[in-house]
Amino acid sequence: MKGLSLKISWITYSSFKVVETVPQSNEADARYRVFAPMRELHAVGHDIEVIYFAPELSAQQMLSAVEGQVAVLGKLVPPTHEAFPELAARALSVVKGLQERGVRVLADINDNHFESSPRAPYFRELVTTADAIVASTPKMAEIVRTYTDKPVSVARDPYEGQRGAVRFAPPHLSWLRRFLGASGADVRPTLLWYGYPTNLDTLAVLKDQLLPL
């Protein structure tokens, strides 16, 4: 509704620090899914608070910290795999406690842990308990909709910073180098892959697809 200003509490499991009033984090999830949309919502008049759900905080401490009319729950990132079940139970307790106070709770989902994952029970209960869900891609939204009848919206990951001009200029074989016996391997681009070790298995598939190029 135009002109409606909300107090929004953004709950993140990613640690961050504030440098000259600007929140910063080494976690991409915090930068993409918390700080970027937070800035945009603040620019149109909403009052935003960001709350770090530290592993040592109790559900009651979290409930006391949240002041918003709307709460957005970020991706649950436990310090260890073993810590996940207890932290997940605490998070669901916070969701239900907020709703009992009349707070609308949105769950932000950007990973598929709904199927063959030990985290599936938490994510399935979260999307049926939350008032609405925000997914990072249309495909992710499709998956979420198979587990809940709650409304699911799509908010894609933003770019960090200003978009720059493309500066990709791969080397190529000149006729002279071909004449002198150089091969395509001499100018093949070097690619950098980065990400989490849990996604490493997909690299083998991508490698086979990239090699012909």
Backbone as ProteinMPNN parsed JSONL, in Angstrom:
{"seq_chain_A": "MKGLSLKISWITYSSFKVVETVPQSNEADARYRVFAPMRELHAVGHDIEVIYFAPELSAQQMLSAVEGQVAVLGKLVPPTHEAFPELAARALSVVKGLQERGVRVLADINDNHFESSPRAPYFRELVTTADAIVASTPKMAEIVRTYTDKPVSVARDPYEGQRGAVRFAPPHLSWLRRFLGASGADVRPTLLWYGYPTNLDTLAVLKDQLLPL", "coords_chain_A": {"N_chain_A": [[0.842, -1.185, 0.0], [0.584, 2.179, -0.878], [2.487, 4.618, 0.751], [2.44, 3.336, 3.18], [4.269, 2.638, 6.008], [6.459, 0.331, 7.424], [7.713, -1.414, 10.288], [10.338, -3.47, 10.058], [11.828, -6.478, 10.919], [14.808, -8.042, 10.371], [16.02, -11.185, 10.499], [19.034, -12.745, 10.793], [21.356, -15.434, 10.375], [23.932, -15.085, 9.88], [26.973, -13.732, 10.86], [27.876, -10.278, 11.314], [29.328, -7.0, 10.903], [29.253, -3.498, 11.695], [30.345, -0.859, 9.851], [31.031, 2.414, 9.889], [28.259, 3.023, 9.879], [27.433, 1.241, 7.949], [26.4, -2.014, 7.35], [28.391, -4.946, 7.183], [29.496, -8.092, 5.878], [31.149, -11.258, 5.668], [29.698, -13.261, 4.612], [27.958, -14.297, 1.813], [25.204, -14.711, 1.721], [24.203, -12.948, 3.647], [24.858, -10.47, 2.516], [23.537, -10.504, -0.006], [20.88, -11.347, 0.556], [20.002, -10.01, 2.763], [21.229, -7.378, 3.455], [21.198, -5.961, 0.975], [18.381, -5.965, 0.039], [17.39, -4.757, 2.35], [18.459, -2.146, 2.265], [17.089, -1.114, 0.044], [14.412, -1.219, 0.882], [14.528, 0.456, 3.066], [15.06, 2.827, 1.756], [12.636, 3.477, 0.64], [11.154, 4.209, 2.766], [10.682, 2.425, 4.902], [11.216, 1.158, 8.23], [13.991, -0.474, 9.306], [15.398, -3.166, 11.104], [18.229, -5.161, 11.82], [18.872, -8.321, 13.029], [21.096, -10.408, 14.607], [21.011, -13.79, 14.857], [22.532, -15.32, 17.023], [24.267, -18.388, 17.819], [24.237, -18.916, 20.569], [22.054, -17.639, 21.648], [18.895, -17.715, 23.241], [15.506, -18.792, 22.445], [13.697, -17.091, 23.704], [15.242, -14.814, 24.165], [15.638, -13.976, 21.539], [13.001, -13.43, 20.778], [12.502, -11.282, 22.424], [14.156, -9.417, 21.296], [13.14, -8.759, 18.806], [11.334, -6.25, 17.251], [9.72, -5.601, 15.163], [6.808, -5.252, 12.963], [6.726, -6.983, 10.943], [8.643, -9.867, 10.328], [11.543, -11.129, 8.842], [12.916, -14.16, 8.091], [16.068, -15.352, 7.676], [18.333, -17.631, 5.899], [19.001, -20.609, 7.638], [21.993, -21.08, 9.139], [24.001, -23.16, 10.617], [26.624, -23.362, 13.145], [27.908, -25.825, 13.147], [27.307, -29.095, 11.663], [26.214, -30.782, 13.541], [24.998, -29.061, 15.268], [22.713, -28.235, 14.037], [19.999, -29.444, 14.381], [19.111, -28.613, 16.984], [19.286, -25.825, 16.796], [17.506, -25.405, 14.725], [15.081, -26.192, 15.889], [14.864, -24.179, 17.777], [14.628, -21.96, 16.121], [12.138, -22.424, 14.856], [10.543, -22.253, 17.084], [10.826, -19.546, 17.644], [9.567, -18.45, 15.376], [6.886, -19.261, 15.767], [6.39, -18.033, 18.231], [6.588, -15.325, 17.52], [4.427, -15.092, 15.764], [2.324, -15.504, 17.509], [2.341, -13.098, 18.781], [1.313, -11.511, 16.872], [2.964, -10.808, 14.8], [3.893, -10.799, 11.415], [5.437, -13.341, 9.623], [8.007, -13.885, 7.337], [9.645, -16.291, 5.394], [12.806, -16.643, 4.016], [13.96, -18.348, 1.317], [16.606, -19.895, -0.265], [17.945, -22.168, -0.984], [17.735, -25.603, -1.913], [16.736, -27.674, 0.338], [14.784, -29.491, 0.721], [14.404, -32.088, -0.032], [16.356, -34.798, -0.416], [17.871, -34.422, 2.145], [19.29, -34.005, 5.37], [18.287, -31.793, 6.598], [15.752, -31.438, 5.751], [13.26, -31.87, 7.266], [13.086, -29.545, 8.893], [12.97, -27.411, 6.984], [10.661, -28.067, 5.594], [8.711, -27.852, 7.582], [9.061, -25.178, 8.219], [8.184, -23.738, 5.918], [5.512, -24.296, 5.929], [4.694, -23.202, 8.244], [5.441, -20.466, 8.334], [4.118, -17.213, 7.398], [4.359, -16.348, 4.79], [6.458, -16.918, 1.909], [9.624, -16.158, 0.516], [11.394, -16.774, -2.369], [14.521, -17.429, -4.058], [14.729, -17.876, -6.794], [12.697, -18.548, -9.745], [12.53, -21.354, -10.137], [13.217, -22.327, -7.608], [11.044, -21.345, -6.235], [9.01, -22.889, -7.371], [9.642, -25.415, -6.318], [9.294, -24.942, -3.57], [6.543, -24.469, -3.514], [5.484, -26.98, -3.783], [5.481, -27.953, -1.276], [3.982, -26.377, 0.379], [1.021, -24.397, 0.928], [1.128, -21.759, 1.283], [1.565, -18.29, 0.293], [4.046, -17.711, -2.223], [6.7, -15.778, -3.207], [9.062, -14.349, -5.593], [12.324, -13.219, -5.237], [15.062, -12.252, -6.685], [18.66, -12.799, -6.422], [20.633, -9.904, -5.974], [22.901, -7.843, -7.949], [26.167, -7.117, -6.768], [27.2, -3.947, -6.094], [27.887, -1.553, -8.752], [26.997, -2.329, -12.097], [29.435, -3.356, -14.359], [31.304, -2.771, -17.452], [31.655, -5.327, -19.924], [34.662, -7.072, -20.042], [35.876, -9.196, -21.217], [38.272, -10.774, -23.008], [39.331, -13.183, -24.594], [42.342, -14.987, -25.484], [43.441, -15.655, -28.865], [44.243, -17.757, -31.664], [46.503, -16.595, -33.948], [47.001, -16.425, -37.529], [49.69, -16.653, -38.007], [50.733, -17.899, -35.728], [49.421, -20.316, -35.901], [50.571, -21.252, -38.238], [53.159, -21.616, -37.336], [52.809, -23.798, -35.755], [51.384, -23.754, -33.351], [48.864, -24.813, -31.002], [45.33, -25.19, -30.162], [45.281, -25.588, -27.436], [47.193, -23.926, -26.451], [46.095, -21.442, -26.147], [43.92, -21.74, -24.608], [41.379, -20.636, -22.413], [41.803, -19.964, -18.911], [39.876, -21.04, -16.267], [38.198, -20.011, -13.289], [36.816, -21.562, -10.513], [34.572, -21.163, -7.825], [33.138, -21.635, -4.582], [31.04, -23.461, -2.263], [32.266, -26.411, -0.552], [30.292, -28.374, -0.501], [29.044, -28.2, -2.917], [30.78, -29.18, -4.705], [30.569, -31.552, -6.141], [29.087, -30.996, -8.402], [30.827, -29.811, -10.085], [32.218, -31.618, -11.675], [30.356, -32.322, -13.642], [29.945, -29.841, -14.89], [32.519, -29.383, -15.85], [32.817, -31.249, -17.91], [30.976, -30.197, -19.692], [32.052, -27.75, -20.277], [34.556, -28.193, -21.422], [34.479, -28.708, -24.311], [34.233, -26.103, -25.229]], "CA_chain_A": [[0.0, 0.0, 0.0], [1.4, 3.376, -1.006], [2.53, 5.442, 1.942], [2.472, 2.516, 4.386], [5.622, 2.412, 6.518], [6.489, -0.816, 8.324], [8.91, -1.771, 11.041], [10.691, -4.814, 9.597], [12.959, -7.094, 11.618], [15.46, -9.039, 9.527], [16.771, -12.112, 11.352], [20.069, -13.432, 10.016], [22.248, -16.339, 11.1], [25.284, -14.728, 9.451], [27.539, -12.657, 11.664], [28.226, -9.092, 10.541], [29.779, -5.85, 11.667], [28.825, -2.229, 11.128], [31.466, 0.049, 9.627], [30.517, 3.737, 9.501], [26.804, 2.837, 9.707], [27.159, 0.297, 6.861], [26.621, -3.401, 7.752], [29.261, -5.712, 6.298], [29.613, -9.498, 6.253], [31.86, -12.147, 4.751], [28.73, -14.237, 4.105], [27.196, -13.799, 0.655], [23.778, -14.719, 2.049], [23.875, -11.714, 4.359], [24.957, -9.325, 1.609], [22.528, -10.583, -1.056], [19.517, -11.612, 0.99], [19.632, -9.167, 3.903], [21.625, -5.975, 3.388], [20.763, -5.327, -0.276], [16.956, -5.597, 0.097], [17.19, -3.848, 3.473], [18.733, -0.783, 1.797], [16.022, -0.69, -0.861], [13.2, -0.989, 1.663], [14.766, 1.651, 3.876], [15.008, 3.989, 0.853], [11.236, 3.839, 0.357], [10.493, 4.676, 3.973], [10.455, 1.438, 5.954], [12.166, 1.146, 9.338], [14.558, -1.821, 9.272], [16.404, -3.583, 12.072], [18.835, -6.456, 11.509], [19.167, -9.017, 14.277], [21.932, -11.599, 14.434], [20.57, -14.934, 15.662], [23.751, -16.01, 17.437], [23.963, -19.747, 18.294], [24.058, -19.007, 22.024], [20.844, -16.952, 22.076], [17.702, -18.534, 23.44], [14.337, -18.337, 21.701], [13.11, -15.969, 24.418], [16.077, -13.638, 23.902], [15.344, -13.521, 20.186], [11.669, -12.833, 20.771], [12.598, -9.981, 23.083], [14.915, -8.493, 20.44], [12.38, -8.405, 17.601], [10.378, -5.179, 17.484], [8.991, -5.293, 13.941], [5.488, -5.78, 12.632], [7.049, -8.069, 10.014], [9.968, -10.447, 10.533], [12.038, -11.938, 7.731], [13.843, -15.152, 8.623], [17.047, -15.75, 6.675], [18.718, -19.048, 5.834], [19.594, -21.143, 8.862], [23.377, -21.49, 8.917], [24.515, -23.562, 11.927], [28.086, -23.391, 13.239], [28.321, -27.193, 12.789], [26.18, -29.954, 11.275], [25.625, -31.35, 14.751], [24.221, -28.023, 15.949], [21.543, -27.85, 13.255], [18.665, -29.794, 14.907], [18.729, -27.788, 18.131], [19.089, -24.459, 16.307], [16.29, -25.42, 13.918], [13.95, -26.216, 16.815], [14.802, -22.85, 18.379], [14.129, -21.044, 15.092], [10.705, -22.653, 14.697], [9.922, -21.716, 18.292], [10.79, -18.096, 17.46], [8.523, -18.159, 14.381], [5.564, -19.414, 16.385], [6.257, -17.007, 19.253], [6.321, -14.049, 16.85], [3.067, -15.112, 15.232], [1.412, -15.349, 18.642], [2.331, -11.668, 19.074], [0.715, -10.81, 15.74], [3.996, -10.466, 13.816], [3.859, -11.591, 10.184], [6.766, -13.924, 9.423], [8.372, -14.319, 5.991], [10.838, -17.142, 5.336], [13.575, -16.446, 2.784], [14.488, -19.658, 0.929], [17.442, -19.829, -1.473], [18.597, -23.463, -1.215], [16.797, -26.726, -1.886], [16.988, -28.685, 1.365], [13.485, -30.096, 0.97], [14.311, -33.473, -0.483], [17.304, -35.737, 0.195], [18.736, -33.65, 3.025], [18.931, -34.14, 6.787], [17.643, -30.562, 7.031], [14.431, -31.366, 5.127], [12.126, -31.663, 8.185], [13.012, -28.137, 9.311], [12.53, -26.552, 5.888], [9.263, -28.367, 5.28], [7.863, -27.261, 8.622], [9.178, -23.72, 8.146], [7.369, -23.141, 4.847], [4.09, -24.451, 6.249], [4.433, -22.395, 9.439], [5.586, -19.038, 8.022], [2.95, -16.609, 6.756], [4.649, -16.254, 3.359], [7.824, -17.335, 1.595], [10.32, -15.498, -0.587], [12.378, -17.68, -2.96], [15.542, -16.693, -4.802], [14.574, -18.095, -8.232], [11.413, -19.172, -10.082], [12.604, -22.795, -9.916], [13.155, -22.54, -6.17], [9.655, -21.094, -5.85], [8.244, -24.078, -7.766], [9.917, -26.474, -5.351], [8.654, -24.575, -2.301], [5.083, -24.582, -3.639], [5.07, -28.383, -3.637], [5.484, -28.298, 0.148], [3.155, -25.46, 1.153], [-0.007, -23.632, 0.215], [1.327, -20.349, 1.61], [2.021, -17.528, -0.884], [5.487, -17.755, -2.487], [7.148, -14.75, -4.149], [10.444, -14.51, -6.055], [13.218, -12.058, -5.148], [16.354, -12.764, -7.144], [19.865, -12.217, -5.839], [21.041, -8.7, -6.685], [24.318, -7.64, -8.221], [26.858, -6.318, -5.755], [27.843, -2.797, -6.705], [27.42, -1.138, -10.07], [27.318, -3.24, -13.188], [30.522, -2.833, -15.174], [31.345, -3.177, -18.856], [32.304, -6.616, -20.154], [36.064, -6.899, -20.44], [36.382, -10.534, -21.521], [38.951, -10.793, -24.304], [40.165, -14.388, -24.581], [43.361, -15.04, -26.534], [43.078, -16.459, -30.033], [45.387, -18.153, -32.488], [46.691, -15.853, -35.193], [47.416, -17.313, -38.616], [51.126, -16.885, -37.905], [50.979, -18.905, -34.689], [48.992, -21.606, -36.447], [51.596, -21.647, -39.211], [54.331, -22.045, -36.578], [52.531, -25.054, -35.063], [50.695, -23.618, -32.069], [47.58, -25.521, -30.952], [44.291, -24.525, -29.385], [45.589, -25.695, -26.008], [48.081, -22.824, -26.063], [45.327, -20.226, -25.863], [42.694, -22.11, -23.903], [41.198, -19.784, -21.222], [41.852, -20.565, -17.582], [38.649, -20.698, -15.551], [38.221, -20.094, -11.832], [35.573, -21.992, -9.874], [34.569, -20.943, -6.384], [31.865, -21.994, -3.963], [31.132, -24.288, -1.066], [32.653, -27.803, -0.829], [29.117, -29.22, -0.702], [28.649, -28.117, -4.324], [31.914, -29.588, -5.53], [30.225, -32.676, -7.02], [28.543, -30.501, -9.67], [31.915, -29.319, -10.927], [32.567, -32.654, -12.65], [29.41, -32.207, -14.75], [30.234, -28.601, -15.597], [33.782, -29.516, -16.544], [32.568, -31.967, -19.166], [30.228, -29.318, -20.586], [32.884, -26.609, -20.64], [35.762, -28.576, -22.179], [34.399, -28.477, -25.757], [34.326, -24.689, -25.56]], "C_chain_A": [[0.886, 1.246, 0.0], [1.33, 4.201, 0.278], [2.584, 4.655, 3.237], [3.917, 2.253, 4.786], [5.576, 1.309, 7.561], [7.794, -0.856, 9.109], [9.201, -3.227, 10.703], [11.929, -5.305, 10.344], [13.528, -8.198, 10.74], [16.339, -9.907, 10.421], [17.756, -12.886, 10.486], [20.916, -14.312, 10.919], [23.697, -16.081, 10.721], [25.791, -13.568, 10.31], [27.915, -11.482, 10.765], [28.747, -8.023, 11.482], [29.311, -4.598, 10.958], [30.027, -1.301, 11.06], [30.914, 1.36, 9.092], [29.049, 3.655, 9.069], [26.437, 1.846, 8.603], [27.419, -1.13, 7.341], [27.445, -4.154, 6.713], [29.369, -7.145, 6.814], [30.433, -10.24, 5.211], [30.921, -13.16, 4.109], [27.923, -13.628, 2.959], [25.705, -13.742, 0.954], [23.369, -13.423, 2.743], [23.887, -10.52, 3.414], [23.825, -9.324, 0.586], [21.105, -10.561, -0.51], [19.072, -10.775, 2.183], [19.948, -7.701, 3.607], [21.15, -5.283, 2.109], [19.266, -4.992, -0.254], [16.64, -4.646, 1.25], [17.399, -2.398, 3.044], [17.603, -0.254, 0.922], [14.741, -0.378, -0.096], [13.332, 0.256, 2.543], [14.622, 2.911, 3.014], [13.575, 4.416, 0.542], [10.441, 4.078, 1.638], [10.245, 3.678, 5.075], [11.569, 1.498, 7.006], [12.682, -0.289, 9.485], [15.516, -2.023, 10.439], [16.916, -4.961, 11.666], [19.296, -7.09, 12.81], [19.952, -10.281, 13.963], [21.464, -12.679, 15.4], [21.807, -15.764, 16.012], [23.398, -17.386, 18.012], [23.667, -19.832, 19.787], [22.773, -18.348, 22.518], [19.684, -17.927, 22.22], [16.563, -17.986, 22.586], [13.719, -17.114, 22.371], [13.916, -14.689, 24.213], [15.808, -13.082, 22.509], [13.98, -12.841, 20.123], [11.687, -11.448, 21.399], [13.275, -8.95, 22.179], [14.109, -7.992, 19.252], [11.309, -7.383, 17.94], [9.465, -4.929, 16.29], [7.583, -5.83, 13.88], [5.617, -6.968, 11.679], [8.453, -8.561, 10.34], [10.325, -11.305, 9.33], [13.106, -12.864, 8.276], [14.772, -15.616, 7.514], [17.392, -17.229, 6.752], [19.427, -19.475, 7.107], [20.977, -21.703, 8.557], [23.978, -21.876, 10.273], [26.038, -23.533, 11.962], [28.666, -24.751, 12.887], [27.086, -27.976, 12.367], [25.457, -30.479, 12.506], [24.714, -30.345, 15.46], [22.898, -27.721, 15.251], [20.21, -28.208, 13.916], [18.212, -28.888, 16.053], [18.454, -26.353, 17.699], [17.815, -24.362, 15.48], [15.049, -25.404, 14.811], [13.756, -24.847, 17.46], [14.219, -21.84, 17.38], [12.62, -21.198, 14.896], [9.932, -22.138, 15.908], [9.799, -20.199, 18.2], [9.68, -17.705, 16.476], [7.144, -18.205, 15.033], [5.329, -18.36, 17.468], [5.957, -15.641, 18.663], [4.889, -13.995, 16.342], [2.035, -14.957, 16.34], [1.297, -13.886, 19.064], [1.704, -10.856, 17.945], [1.713, -10.365, 14.694], [3.86, -11.379, 12.607], [5.269, -12.063, 9.877], [6.935, -14.384, 7.976], [9.634, -15.172, 6.085], [11.518, -16.942, 3.991], [14.29, -17.755, 2.452], [15.323, -19.514, -0.335], [18.271, -21.089, -1.696], [17.549, -24.559, -1.131], [17.27, -27.767, -0.871], [15.716, -29.469, 1.673], [13.446, -31.595, 0.694], [15.316, -34.365, 0.237], [18.326, -34.981, 1.034], [18.324, -33.897, 4.465], [18.229, -32.897, 7.329], [16.2, -30.447, 6.532], [13.294, -31.161, 6.124], [11.968, -30.211, 8.634], [12.443, -27.27, 8.199], [11.069, -26.814, 5.528], [8.329, -27.776, 6.321], [7.896, -25.74, 8.542], [8.235, -23.136, 7.115], [5.869, -23.361, 5.064], [3.699, -23.611, 7.458], [4.476, -20.902, 9.15], [4.336, -18.523, 7.311], [3.121, -16.489, 5.249], [6.116, -16.6, 3.158], [8.344, -16.496, 0.443], [11.392, -16.465, -1.073], [13.316, -16.895, -3.872], [15.425, -16.842, -6.318], [13.185, -18.668, -8.508], [11.418, -20.676, -9.835], [12.527, -23.122, -8.427], [11.736, -22.324, -5.664], [8.765, -22.282, -6.201], [8.41, -25.198, -6.748], [9.198, -26.185, -4.036], [7.148, -24.801, -2.383], [4.603, -26.03, -3.55], [4.989, -28.793, -2.173], [4.612, -27.367, 0.992], [2.084, -24.828, 0.283], [0.074, -22.156, 0.564], [1.82, -19.595, 0.365], [3.549, -17.519, -0.999], [5.815, -16.704, -3.548], [8.602, -15.002, -4.521], [11.179, -13.181, -5.903], [14.617, -12.554, -5.485], [17.515, -12.111, -6.399], [20.254, -10.987, -6.643], [22.508, -8.763, -7.091], [24.917, -6.84, -7.075], [27.575, -5.165, -6.455], [27.261, -2.493, -8.068], [27.849, -2.138, -11.13], [28.393, -2.619, -14.071], [30.422, -3.296, -16.619], [32.085, -4.501, -18.981], [33.721, -6.39, -20.66], [36.692, -8.265, -20.755], [36.977, -10.534, -22.927], [39.891, -12.002, -24.341], [41.194, -14.37, -25.704], [42.882, -15.894, -27.709], [44.347, -16.739, -30.849], [45.437, -17.304, -33.755], [47.13, -16.84, -36.282], [48.899, -17.631, -38.524], [51.429, -17.958, -36.866], [50.513, -20.28, -35.146], [50.052, -22.15, -37.412], [52.828, -22.195, -38.494], [54.061, -23.266, -35.701], [51.85, -24.938, -33.725], [49.346, -24.326, -32.139], [46.584, -24.729, -30.121], [44.574, -24.561, -27.903], [46.456, -24.534, -25.531], [47.312, -21.554, -25.684], [44.013, -20.543, -25.128], [42.542, -21.255, -22.64], [41.324, -20.594, -19.933], [40.631, -20.095, -16.806], [38.841, -20.876, -14.054], [36.85, -20.525, -11.339], [35.672, -21.655, -8.403], [33.176, -21.272, -5.84], [32.111, -22.849, -2.732], [31.527, -25.714, -1.429], [31.458, -28.717, -1.078], [28.627, -29.203, -2.145], [29.725, -28.638, -5.273], [31.55, -30.698, -6.507], [29.672, -32.2, -8.361], [29.64, -30.028, -10.611], [32.296, -30.331, -11.999], [31.655, -32.573, -13.873], [29.708, -30.951, -15.569], [31.523, -28.697, -16.398], [33.593, -30.198, -17.901], [31.829, -31.092, -20.184], [31.091, -28.169, -21.09], [34.059, -26.969, -21.548], [35.627, -28.366, -23.681], [34.531, -27.009, -26.161], [35.764, -24.191, -25.565]], "O_chain_A": [[1.825, 1.348, 0.79], [0.251, 4.446, 0.816], [2.756, 5.248, 4.302], [4.697, 1.712, 4.002], [4.753, 1.345, 8.476], [8.834, -0.389, 8.646], [8.409, -4.114, 11.02], [12.95, -4.62, 10.389], [12.839, -9.16, 10.403], [17.291, -9.417, 11.029], [17.36, -13.594, 9.56], [21.164, -13.98, 12.078], [24.595, -16.78, 11.19], [25.113, -12.552, 10.461], [28.236, -11.671, 9.592], [28.62, -8.131, 12.702], [29.009, -4.625, 9.765], [30.65, -0.996, 12.076], [30.393, 1.415, 7.978], [28.669, 4.166, 8.016], [25.253, 1.63, 8.343], [28.551, -1.444, 7.708], [27.221, -4.013, 5.511], [29.338, -7.387, 8.021], [30.417, -9.9, 4.028], [31.305, -13.846, 3.162], [27.289, -12.584, 3.114], [25.014, -12.831, 0.497], [22.308, -12.869, 2.455], [23.019, -9.651, 3.501], [23.218, -8.284, 0.33], [20.236, -9.86, -1.03], [17.906, -10.819, 2.575], [19.039, -6.876, 3.519], [20.739, -4.124, 2.16], [18.903, -3.843, -0.504], [15.731, -3.823, 1.145], [16.617, -1.52, 3.411], [17.207, 0.905, 1.038], [14.062, 0.607, -0.387], [12.373, 1.004, 2.735], [14.124, 3.935, 3.481], [13.326, 5.578, 0.219], [9.212, 4.143, 1.611], [9.654, 4.03, 6.096], [12.711, 1.843, 6.703], [11.908, -1.207, 9.754], [16.344, -1.16, 10.731], [16.149, -5.818, 11.227], [20.018, -6.474, 13.595], [19.528, -11.112, 13.159], [21.515, -12.499, 16.617], [22.088, -16.779, 15.375], [22.343, -17.54, 18.627], [22.932, -20.717, 20.226], [22.432, -18.483, 23.693], [19.521, -18.845, 21.416], [16.637, -16.87, 22.072], [13.266, -16.198, 21.685], [13.345, -13.605, 24.099], [15.755, -11.868, 22.318], [13.829, -11.798, 19.487], [10.972, -10.548, 20.957], [13.002, -7.754, 22.282], [14.373, -6.902, 18.745], [10.472, -7.618, 18.812], [8.532, -4.13, 16.384], [7.204, -6.732, 14.628], [4.744, -7.834, 11.615], [9.351, -7.759, 10.599], [9.516, -12.105, 8.859], [14.091, -12.409, 8.858], [14.326, -16.203, 6.528], [16.83, -17.977, 7.552], [20.332, -18.795, 7.591], [21.117, -22.674, 7.813], [24.424, -20.996, 11.011], [26.681, -23.664, 10.921], [29.786, -24.836, 12.384], [25.959, -27.583, 12.667], [24.232, -30.605, 12.51], [23.779, -30.729, 16.163], [22.051, -27.025, 15.81], [19.345, -27.337, 14.008], [17.062, -28.449, 16.085], [17.504, -25.731, 18.174], [17.12, -23.347, 15.528], [14.084, -24.694, 14.529], [12.625, -24.406, 17.666], [13.42, -20.978, 17.748], [11.906, -20.202, 14.784], [8.81, -21.649, 15.779], [8.794, -19.627, 18.623], [8.943, -16.748, 16.713], [6.336, -17.291, 14.863], [4.218, -17.851, 17.615], [5.17, -14.878, 19.223], [4.215, -12.974, 16.474], [0.986, -14.347, 16.132], [0.286, -13.477, 19.634], [1.579, -9.636, 18.057], [1.355, -9.618, 13.783], [3.726, -12.594, 12.754], [6.202, -11.26, 9.873], [6.132, -15.157, 7.454], [10.583, -14.808, 6.78], [10.88, -17.058, 2.945], [15.131, -18.217, 3.223], [14.819, -19.064, -1.364], [19.198, -21.084, -2.506], [16.589, -24.454, -0.368], [18.095, -28.625, -1.181], [15.582, -30.045, 2.753], [12.534, -32.286, 1.149], [15.125, -34.656, 1.418], [19.503, -34.908, 0.679], [17.132, -33.99, 4.757], [17.637, -32.945, 8.407], [15.506, -29.481, 6.847], [12.419, -30.337, 5.859], [10.849, -29.709, 8.742], [11.531, -26.478, 8.437], [10.329, -25.887, 5.197], [7.268, -27.253, 5.978], [6.881, -25.082, 8.77], [7.555, -22.147, 7.388], [5.049, -22.682, 4.447], [2.519, -23.339, 7.677], [3.647, -20.148, 9.66], [3.593, -19.292, 6.702], [2.138, -16.524, 4.508], [6.912, -16.582, 4.098], [7.607, -16.164, -0.486], [12.213, -16.928, -0.281], [12.958, -15.837, -4.39], [15.966, -16.019, -7.057], [12.557, -19.218, -7.603], [10.418, -21.224, -9.372], [11.858, -24.075, -8.029], [11.276, -23.034, -4.77], [7.874, -22.645, -5.434], [7.439, -25.85, -6.363], [8.569, -27.072, -3.457], [6.541, -25.274, -1.422], [3.429, -26.272, -3.267], [4.482, -29.871, -1.861], [4.516, -27.554, 2.205], [2.223, -24.737, -0.937], [-0.805, -21.38, 0.189], [2.428, -20.198, -0.52], [4.255, -17.344, -0.006], [5.272, -16.738, -4.652], [9.295, -15.77, -3.855], [10.713, -12.147, -6.38], [15.272, -13.198, -4.666], [17.382, -11.029, -5.827], [20.211, -11.019, -7.873], [23.257, -9.626, -6.634], [24.252, -5.989, -6.485], [28.444, -5.38, -7.3], [26.272, -3.094, -8.489], [28.933, -2.717, -11.057], [28.262, -1.467, -14.485], [29.565, -4.11, -16.966], [33.028, -4.767, -18.235], [33.947, -5.614, -21.588], [37.895, -8.457, -20.578], [36.27, -10.32, -23.911], [41.099, -11.863, -24.144], [40.942, -13.798, -26.764], [42.016, -16.753, -27.548], [45.362, -16.052, -30.73], [44.492, -17.311, -34.544], [47.574, -17.949, -35.985], [49.335, -18.718, -38.902], [52.276, -18.823, -37.089], [51.134, -21.291, -34.818], [50.381, -23.337, -37.402], [53.469, -23.127, -38.98], [54.952, -23.728, -34.988], [51.74, -25.935, -33.012], [48.752, -24.428, -33.212], [46.93, -23.744, -29.47], [44.154, -23.662, -27.174], [46.454, -24.198, -24.347], [47.837, -20.696, -24.975], [43.116, -19.703, -25.048], [43.491, -21.156, -21.863], [40.983, -21.776, -19.895], [40.38, -18.895, -16.699], [39.554, -21.775, -13.608], [35.838, -19.926, -11.702], [36.724, -21.835, -7.791], [32.177, -21.194, -6.555], [33.231, -22.948, -2.23], [31.165, -26.192, -2.504], [31.581, -29.72, -1.781], [27.88, -30.091, -2.556], [29.59, -28.544, -6.493], [32.142, -30.793, -7.583], [29.772, -32.917, -9.356], [29.404, -29.864, -11.808], [32.657, -29.948, -13.112], [32.112, -32.732, -15.004], [29.72, -30.997, -16.799], [31.614, -28.156, -17.5], [34.149, -29.763, -18.909], [32.032, -31.229, -21.39], [30.888, -27.672, -22.197], [34.505, -26.147, -22.348], [36.576, -27.883, -24.3], [34.896, -26.704, -27.296], [36.008, -23.014, -25.827]]}, "name": "protein", "num_of_chains": 1, "seq": "MKGLSLKISWITYSSFKVVETVPQSNEADARYRVFAPMRELHAVGHDIEVIYFAPELSAQQMLSAVEGQVAVLGKLVPPTHEAFPELAARALSVVKGLQERGVRVLADINDNHFESSPRAPYFRELVTTADAIVASTPKMAEIVRTYTDKPVSVARDPYEGQRGAVRFAPPHLSWLRRFLGASGADVRPTLLWYGYPTNLDTLAVLKDQLLPL"}
